[in-house]
Amino acid sequence: MAADKNPLVLAVSGASGAAYALSLAGKLVDLGIPLHLLISPVAENIILQETGRRSADWVRDLSKAGDVLLEDTQNFAASISSGSYKTRGMIIAPCSMGTLGRIAGGISANLIDRAADVCLKERRRLLLLARETPLSIIHLENMLKLTRAGAVVMPPVPALYTSPSSIQEMIDQTADRVLDLFDLAPPGAFRWSDGAAGDD
């Protein structure tokens, strides 16, 4: 597989914020990026509750539009569980504090945890769209530990300076910022230019 066609791992854990995963997956498919998709059992319920869509229907539509492989979260024999399998890195969106805590502790209870551990040990980009508020000292210490290990912890904070006209615009702007950190920002992503907001 050519370097520019290396896949990206996108995991959806059991935290509120399923719309971020849907936005990111859609943008990645539009960019032609192959995806290894992981959805925790709790996340399946949250996707339905928050978006009105069954995860199976969402994955089916994604697979029709692009190169998407849905992974079994209990399959430790999957390619992404090995560092010898090249990926662009991994995004966990949203990332629950339970998932974040296990990764910080080096505990692989499922394939999401293991794939994240692989990214850390192989020095690949690992981005955690951490969803929780307020934060306890345990959460903060785990975030600090992961940041020191090379991960990027990114709470999905709305950028109100963009004057968004809808919730979806705020979600998409956060997704664009995530993709920026993988040098994959889609055309039309919001940019701050010359001290003022604007597109370029």
PDB file of C-alpha atoms in Angstrom:
ATOM      1  CA  MET A   1       0.000   0.000   0.000  1.00  0.00           C
ATOM      2  CA  ALA A   2       1.445   3.372  -1.035  1.00  0.00           C
ATOM      3  CA  ALA A   3       2.313   5.804   1.745  1.00  0.00           C
ATOM      4  CA  ASP A   4      -0.309   8.312   0.578  1.00  0.00           C
ATOM      5  CA  LYS A   5      -2.948   5.573   0.691  1.00  0.00           C
ATOM      6  CA  ASN A   6      -2.200   4.407   4.220  1.00  0.00           C
ATOM      7  CA  PRO A   7      -5.480   4.056   6.123  1.00  0.00           C
ATOM      8  CA  LEU A   8      -6.566   5.975   9.177  1.00  0.00           C
ATOM      9  CA  VAL A   9      -8.187   4.375  12.222  1.00  0.00           C
ATOM     10  CA  LEU A  10     -11.373   6.052  13.448  1.00  0.00           C
ATOM     11  CA  ALA A  11     -12.844   4.792  16.707  1.00  0.00           C
ATOM     12  CA  VAL A  12     -16.143   5.764  18.301  1.00  0.00           C
ATOM     13  CA  SER A  13     -16.263   5.139  22.048  1.00  0.00           C
ATOM     14  CA  GLY A  14     -19.164   5.340  24.465  1.00  0.00           C
ATOM     15  CA  ALA A  15     -19.337   9.078  25.131  1.00  0.00           C
ATOM     16  CA  SER A  16     -21.751  11.753  24.006  1.00  0.00           C
ATOM     17  CA  GLY A  17     -20.798  13.355  20.707  1.00  0.00           C
ATOM     18  CA  ALA A  18     -21.587  10.764  18.025  1.00  0.00           C
ATOM     19  CA  ALA A  19     -22.113  13.573  15.504  1.00  0.00           C
ATOM     20  CA  TYR A  20     -18.357  14.262  15.560  1.00  0.00           C
ATOM     21  CA  ALA A  21     -17.674  10.712  14.386  1.00  0.00           C
ATOM     22  CA  LEU A  22     -20.248  10.983  11.603  1.00  0.00           C
ATOM     23  CA  SER A  23     -18.774  14.281  10.405  1.00  0.00           C
ATOM     24  CA  LEU A  24     -15.197  13.013  10.496  1.00  0.00           C
ATOM     25  CA  ALA A  25     -15.999   9.761   8.731  1.00  0.00           C
ATOM     26  CA  GLY A  26     -17.884  11.553   5.979  1.00  0.00           C
ATOM     27  CA  LYS A  27     -15.059  14.020   5.403  1.00  0.00           C
ATOM     28  CA  LEU A  28     -12.417  11.275   5.373  1.00  0.00           C
ATOM     29  CA  VAL A  29     -14.381   9.227   2.854  1.00  0.00           C
ATOM     30  CA  ASP A  30     -14.814  12.343   0.683  1.00  0.00           C
ATOM     31  CA  LEU A  31     -11.028  12.803   0.798  1.00  0.00           C
ATOM     32  CA  GLY A  32     -10.523   9.208  -0.343  1.00  0.00           C
ATOM     33  CA  ILE A  33      -8.823   8.104   2.879  1.00  0.00           C
ATOM     34  CA  PRO A  34      -9.248   4.367   3.638  1.00  0.00           C
ATOM     35  CA  LEU A  35     -10.789   3.850   7.066  1.00  0.00           C
ATOM     36  CA  HIS A  36     -10.602   1.191   9.739  1.00  0.00           C
ATOM     37  CA  LEU A  37     -13.740   1.934  11.753  1.00  0.00           C
ATOM     38  CA  LEU A  38     -14.264   0.782  15.343  1.00  0.00           C
ATOM     39  CA  ILE A  39     -17.552   1.275  17.187  1.00  0.00           C
ATOM     40  CA  SER A  40     -17.904   0.215  20.814  1.00  0.00           C
ATOM     41  CA  PRO A  41     -21.162  -1.478  21.874  1.00  0.00           C
ATOM     42  CA  VAL A  42     -22.094   1.544  24.001  1.00  0.00           C
ATOM     43  CA  ALA A  43     -21.335   3.860  21.077  1.00  0.00           C
ATOM     44  CA  GLU A  44     -23.809   1.946  18.907  1.00  0.00           C
ATOM     45  CA  ASN A  45     -26.589   2.903  21.314  1.00  0.00           C
ATOM     46  CA  ILE A  46     -25.398   6.513  21.551  1.00  0.00           C
ATOM     47  CA  ILE A  47     -25.259   6.900  17.755  1.00  0.00           C
ATOM     48  CA  LEU A  48     -28.924   5.845  17.576  1.00  0.00           C
ATOM     49  CA  GLN A  49     -29.948   8.010  20.525  1.00  0.00           C
ATOM     50  CA  GLU A  50     -28.159  11.173  19.375  1.00  0.00           C
ATOM     51  CA  THR A  51     -28.475  10.954  15.581  1.00  0.00           C
ATOM     52  CA  GLY A  52     -31.516   8.760  15.009  1.00  0.00           C
ATOM     53  CA  ARG A  53     -29.414   6.474  12.809  1.00  0.00           C
ATOM     54  CA  ARG A  54     -28.532   2.839  13.406  1.00  0.00           C
ATOM     55  CA  SER A  55     -24.762   2.364  13.288  1.00  0.00           C
ATOM     56  CA  ALA A  56     -25.214  -0.510  10.810  1.00  0.00           C
ATOM     57  CA  ASP A  57     -27.040   1.790   8.374  1.00  0.00           C
ATOM     58  CA  TRP A  58     -24.404   4.495   8.791  1.00  0.00           C
ATOM     59  CA  VAL A  59     -21.557   2.062   8.140  1.00  0.00           C
ATOM     60  CA  ARG A  60     -23.363   0.609   5.121  1.00  0.00           C
ATOM     61  CA  ASP A  61     -23.733   4.082   3.582  1.00  0.00           C
ATOM     62  CA  LEU A  62     -20.084   4.912   4.312  1.00  0.00           C
ATOM     63  CA  SER A  63     -18.928   1.668   2.723  1.00  0.00           C
ATOM     64  CA  LYS A  64     -20.843   2.478  -0.451  1.00  0.00           C
ATOM     65  CA  ALA A  65     -19.066   5.837  -0.665  1.00  0.00           C
ATOM     66  CA  GLY A  66     -15.511   4.811   0.191  1.00  0.00           C
ATOM     67  CA  ASP A  67     -13.003   2.268   1.446  1.00  0.00           C
ATOM     68  CA  VAL A  68     -14.320   1.504   4.938  1.00  0.00           C
ATOM     69  CA  LEU A  69     -13.585  -1.606   6.995  1.00  0.00           C
ATOM     70  CA  LEU A  70     -15.671  -2.100  10.143  1.00  0.00           C
ATOM     71  CA  GLU A  71     -13.530  -3.878  12.722  1.00  0.00           C
ATOM     72  CA  ASP A  72     -14.735  -6.157  15.506  1.00  0.00           C
ATOM     73  CA  THR A  73     -13.702  -4.409  18.722  1.00  0.00           C
ATOM     74  CA  GLN A  74     -12.872  -7.788  20.289  1.00  0.00           C
ATOM     75  CA  ASN A  75     -10.702  -9.036  17.417  1.00  0.00           C
ATOM     76  CA  PHE A  76      -7.136  -8.699  18.660  1.00  0.00           C
ATOM     77  CA  ALA A  77      -5.928 -10.486  15.518  1.00  0.00           C
ATOM     78  CA  ALA A  78      -6.962  -7.508  13.349  1.00  0.00           C
ATOM     79  CA  SER A  79      -4.235  -5.852  11.272  1.00  0.00           C
ATOM     80  CA  ILE A  80      -4.411  -2.597  13.273  1.00  0.00           C
ATOM     81  CA  SER A  81      -3.381  -4.443  16.441  1.00  0.00           C
ATOM     82  CA  SER A  82       0.135  -4.780  15.011  1.00  0.00           C
ATOM     83  CA  GLY A  83       2.712  -2.045  14.638  1.00  0.00           C
ATOM     84  CA  SER A  84       3.919  -3.665  11.418  1.00  0.00           C
ATOM     85  CA  TYR A  85       0.670  -2.596   9.751  1.00  0.00           C
ATOM     86  CA  LYS A  86       1.145   0.974   8.550  1.00  0.00           C
ATOM     87  CA  THR A  87      -1.525   3.576   9.261  1.00  0.00           C
ATOM     88  CA  ARG A  88      -1.691   7.366   9.272  1.00  0.00           C
ATOM     89  CA  GLY A  89      -2.619   7.184  12.948  1.00  0.00           C
ATOM     90  CA  MET A  90      -5.831   7.102  14.905  1.00  0.00           C
ATOM     91  CA  ILE A  91      -8.700   9.369  15.948  1.00  0.00           C
ATOM     92  CA  ILE A  92     -11.031   8.487  18.810  1.00  0.00           C
ATOM     93  CA  ALA A  93     -14.133  10.647  18.471  1.00  0.00           C
ATOM     94  CA  PRO A  94     -15.719  10.958  20.887  1.00  0.00           C
ATOM     95  CA  CYS A  95     -13.326   9.566  23.481  1.00  0.00           C
ATOM     96  CA  SER A  96     -14.809   8.580  26.832  1.00  0.00           C
ATOM     97  CA  MET A  97     -12.808   8.982  30.026  1.00  0.00           C
ATOM     98  CA  GLY A  98     -12.888   5.203  30.464  1.00  0.00           C
ATOM     99  CA  THR A  99     -11.218   4.692  27.086  1.00  0.00           C
ATOM    100  CA  LEU A 100      -8.769   7.514  27.765  1.00  0.00           C
ATOM    101  CA  GLY A 101      -7.911   6.070  31.172  1.00  0.00           C
ATOM    102  CA  ARG A 102      -7.256   2.580  29.817  1.00  0.00           C
ATOM    103  CA  ILE A 103      -4.976   3.931  27.090  1.00  0.00           C
ATOM    104  CA  ALA A 104      -3.101   6.049  29.642  1.00  0.00           C
ATOM    105  CA  GLY A 105      -2.647   2.940  31.787  1.00  0.00           C
ATOM    106  CA  GLY A 106      -1.513   0.720  28.911  1.00  0.00           C
ATOM    107  CA  ILE A 107      -4.570  -1.519  29.356  1.00  0.00           C
ATOM    108  CA  SER A 108      -5.933  -3.099  26.170  1.00  0.00           C
ATOM    109  CA  ALA A 109      -9.421  -4.311  27.027  1.00  0.00           C
ATOM    110  CA  ASN A 110     -10.551  -4.120  23.401  1.00  0.00           C
ATOM    111  CA  LEU A 111      -9.249  -3.326  19.919  1.00  0.00           C
ATOM    112  CA  ILE A 112      -9.815   0.414  20.378  1.00  0.00           C
ATOM    113  CA  ASP A 113      -7.407   0.418  23.324  1.00  0.00           C
ATOM    114  CA  ARG A 114      -4.910  -1.817  21.528  1.00  0.00           C
ATOM    115  CA  ALA A 115      -4.906   0.207  18.294  1.00  0.00           C
ATOM    116  CA  ALA A 116      -4.289   3.360  20.338  1.00  0.00           C
ATOM    117  CA  ASP A 117      -1.439   1.652  22.194  1.00  0.00           C
ATOM    118  CA  VAL A 118       0.082   0.713  18.828  1.00  0.00           C
ATOM    119  CA  CYS A 119      -0.014   4.346  17.707  1.00  0.00           C
ATOM    120  CA  LEU A 120       1.788   5.454  20.853  1.00  0.00           C
ATOM    121  CA  LYS A 121       4.507   2.809  20.647  1.00  0.00           C
ATOM    122  CA  GLU A 122       5.034   3.394  16.919  1.00  0.00           C
ATOM    123  CA  ARG A 123       5.081   7.198  17.417  1.00  0.00           C
ATOM    124  CA  ARG A 124       2.083   7.720  15.157  1.00  0.00           C
ATOM    125  CA  ARG A 125      -0.441  10.497  15.626  1.00  0.00           C
ATOM    126  CA  LEU A 126      -3.129   9.625  18.173  1.00  0.00           C
ATOM    127  CA  LEU A 127      -5.872  12.188  18.695  1.00  0.00           C
ATOM    128  CA  LEU A 128      -8.466  11.875  21.440  1.00  0.00           C
ATOM    129  CA  LEU A 129     -11.586  14.015  21.130  1.00  0.00           C
ATOM    130  CA  ALA A 130     -12.122  13.852  24.879  1.00  0.00           C
ATOM    131  CA  ARG A 131     -15.720  14.322  26.040  1.00  0.00           C
ATOM    132  CA  GLU A 132     -16.303  15.077  29.704  1.00  0.00           C
ATOM    133  CA  THR A 133     -16.959  18.071  31.927  1.00  0.00           C
ATOM    134  CA  PRO A 134     -16.091  19.019  34.575  1.00  0.00           C
ATOM    135  CA  LEU A 135     -12.794  17.182  34.725  1.00  0.00           C
ATOM    136  CA  SER A 136     -11.526  15.391  37.820  1.00  0.00           C
ATOM    137  CA  ILE A 137      -7.876  15.299  38.797  1.00  0.00           C
ATOM    138  CA  ILE A 138      -7.798  11.686  37.555  1.00  0.00           C
ATOM    139  CA  HIS A 139      -8.995  12.802  34.114  1.00  0.00           C
ATOM    140  CA  LEU A 140      -6.432  15.604  34.022  1.00  0.00           C
ATOM    141  CA  GLU A 141      -3.558  13.373  35.130  1.00  0.00           C
ATOM    142  CA  ASN A 142      -4.482  10.801  32.475  1.00  0.00           C
ATOM    143  CA  MET A 143      -4.607  13.526  29.824  1.00  0.00           C
ATOM    144  CA  LEU A 144      -1.206  14.830  30.914  1.00  0.00           C
ATOM    145  CA  LYS A 145       0.247  11.316  30.832  1.00  0.00           C
ATOM    146  CA  LEU A 146      -1.033  10.748  27.295  1.00  0.00           C
ATOM    147  CA  THR A 147       0.160  14.153  26.109  1.00  0.00           C
ATOM    148  CA  ARG A 148       3.624  13.382  27.428  1.00  0.00           C
ATOM    149  CA  ALA A 149       3.460  10.046  25.567  1.00  0.00           C
ATOM    150  CA  GLY A 150       2.800  11.872  22.301  1.00  0.00           C
ATOM    151  CA  ALA A 151      -0.987  11.862  21.990  1.00  0.00           C
ATOM    152  CA  VAL A 152      -3.061  14.947  21.229  1.00  0.00           C
ATOM    153  CA  VAL A 153      -5.948  15.483  23.651  1.00  0.00           C
ATOM    154  CA  MET A 154      -8.535  17.734  22.025  1.00  0.00           C
ATOM    155  CA  PRO A 155     -11.811  18.491  23.785  1.00  0.00           C
ATOM    156  CA  PRO A 156     -14.384  19.486  21.127  1.00  0.00           C
ATOM    157  CA  VAL A 157     -14.714  23.143  22.117  1.00  0.00           C
ATOM    158  CA  PRO A 158     -16.974  25.110  19.723  1.00  0.00           C
ATOM    159  CA  ALA A 159     -15.230  27.958  17.875  1.00  0.00           C
ATOM    160  CA  LEU A 160     -17.843  30.675  18.335  1.00  0.00           C
ATOM    161  CA  TYR A 161     -15.599  33.262  16.642  1.00  0.00           C
ATOM    162  CA  THR A 162     -16.580  31.645  13.323  1.00  0.00           C
ATOM    163  CA  SER A 163     -20.160  32.887  13.903  1.00  0.00           C
ATOM    164  CA  PRO A 164     -21.697  29.466  13.232  1.00  0.00           C
ATOM    165  CA  SER A 165     -25.302  29.428  12.058  1.00  0.00           C
ATOM    166  CA  SER A 166     -26.015  25.865  13.170  1.00  0.00           C
ATOM    167  CA  ILE A 167     -24.859  23.102  15.496  1.00  0.00           C
ATOM    168  CA  GLN A 168     -23.715  21.144  12.438  1.00  0.00           C
ATOM    169  CA  GLU A 169     -21.391  24.000  11.439  1.00  0.00           C
ATOM    170  CA  MET A 170     -19.769  23.860  14.878  1.00  0.00           C
ATOM    171  CA  ILE A 171     -19.373  20.087  14.608  1.00  0.00           C
ATOM    172  CA  ASP A 172     -17.891  20.328  11.116  1.00  0.00           C
ATOM    173  CA  GLN A 173     -15.447  23.060  12.170  1.00  0.00           C
ATOM    174  CA  THR A 174     -14.157  20.844  14.972  1.00  0.00           C
ATOM    175  CA  ALA A 175     -13.848  17.946  12.508  1.00  0.00           C
ATOM    176  CA  ASP A 176     -11.837  20.174  10.160  1.00  0.00           C
ATOM    177  CA  ARG A 177      -9.478  21.096  13.009  1.00  0.00           C
ATOM    178  CA  VAL A 178      -8.987  17.396  13.774  1.00  0.00           C
ATOM    179  CA  LEU A 179      -8.184  16.647  10.133  1.00  0.00           C
ATOM    180  CA  ASP A 180      -5.809  19.624  10.050  1.00  0.00           C
ATOM    181  CA  LEU A 181      -3.698  17.857  12.652  1.00  0.00           C
ATOM    182  CA  PHE A 182      -3.314  14.952  10.212  1.00  0.00           C
ATOM    183  CA  ASP A 183      -2.598  17.335   7.297  1.00  0.00           C
ATOM    184  CA  LEU A 184      -5.927  16.269   5.817  1.00  0.00           C
ATOM    185  CA  ALA A 185      -8.109  19.375   6.146  1.00  0.00           C
ATOM    186  CA  PRO A 186     -10.723  19.447   3.391  1.00  0.00           C
ATOM    187  CA  PRO A 187     -11.075  22.392   0.985  1.00  0.00           C
ATOM    188  CA  GLY A 188     -13.066  25.254   2.474  1.00  0.00           C
ATOM    189  CA  ALA A 189     -11.958  24.608   6.050  1.00  0.00           C
ATOM    190  CA  PHE A 190     -12.158  27.737   8.197  1.00  0.00           C
ATOM    191  CA  ARG A 191      -8.907  29.664   8.494  1.00  0.00           C
ATOM    192  CA  TRP A 192      -7.882  32.648  10.580  1.00  0.00           C
ATOM    193  CA  SER A 193      -6.160  35.105   8.239  1.00  0.00           C
ATOM    194  CA  ASP A 194      -4.219  38.337   8.943  1.00  0.00           C
ATOM    195  CA  GLY A 195      -5.613  38.699  12.442  1.00  0.00           C
ATOM    196  CA  ALA A 196      -9.188  38.260  11.292  1.00  0.00           C
ATOM    197  CA  ALA A 197     -11.491  35.367  10.607  1.00  0.00           C
ATOM    198  CA  GLY A 198     -11.872  34.258   7.009  1.00  0.00           C
ATOM    199  CA  ASP A 199     -11.623  31.524   4.435  1.00  0.00           C
ATOM    200  CA  ASP A 200      -8.562  31.036   2.260  1.00  0.00           C
TER     201      ASP A 200
END
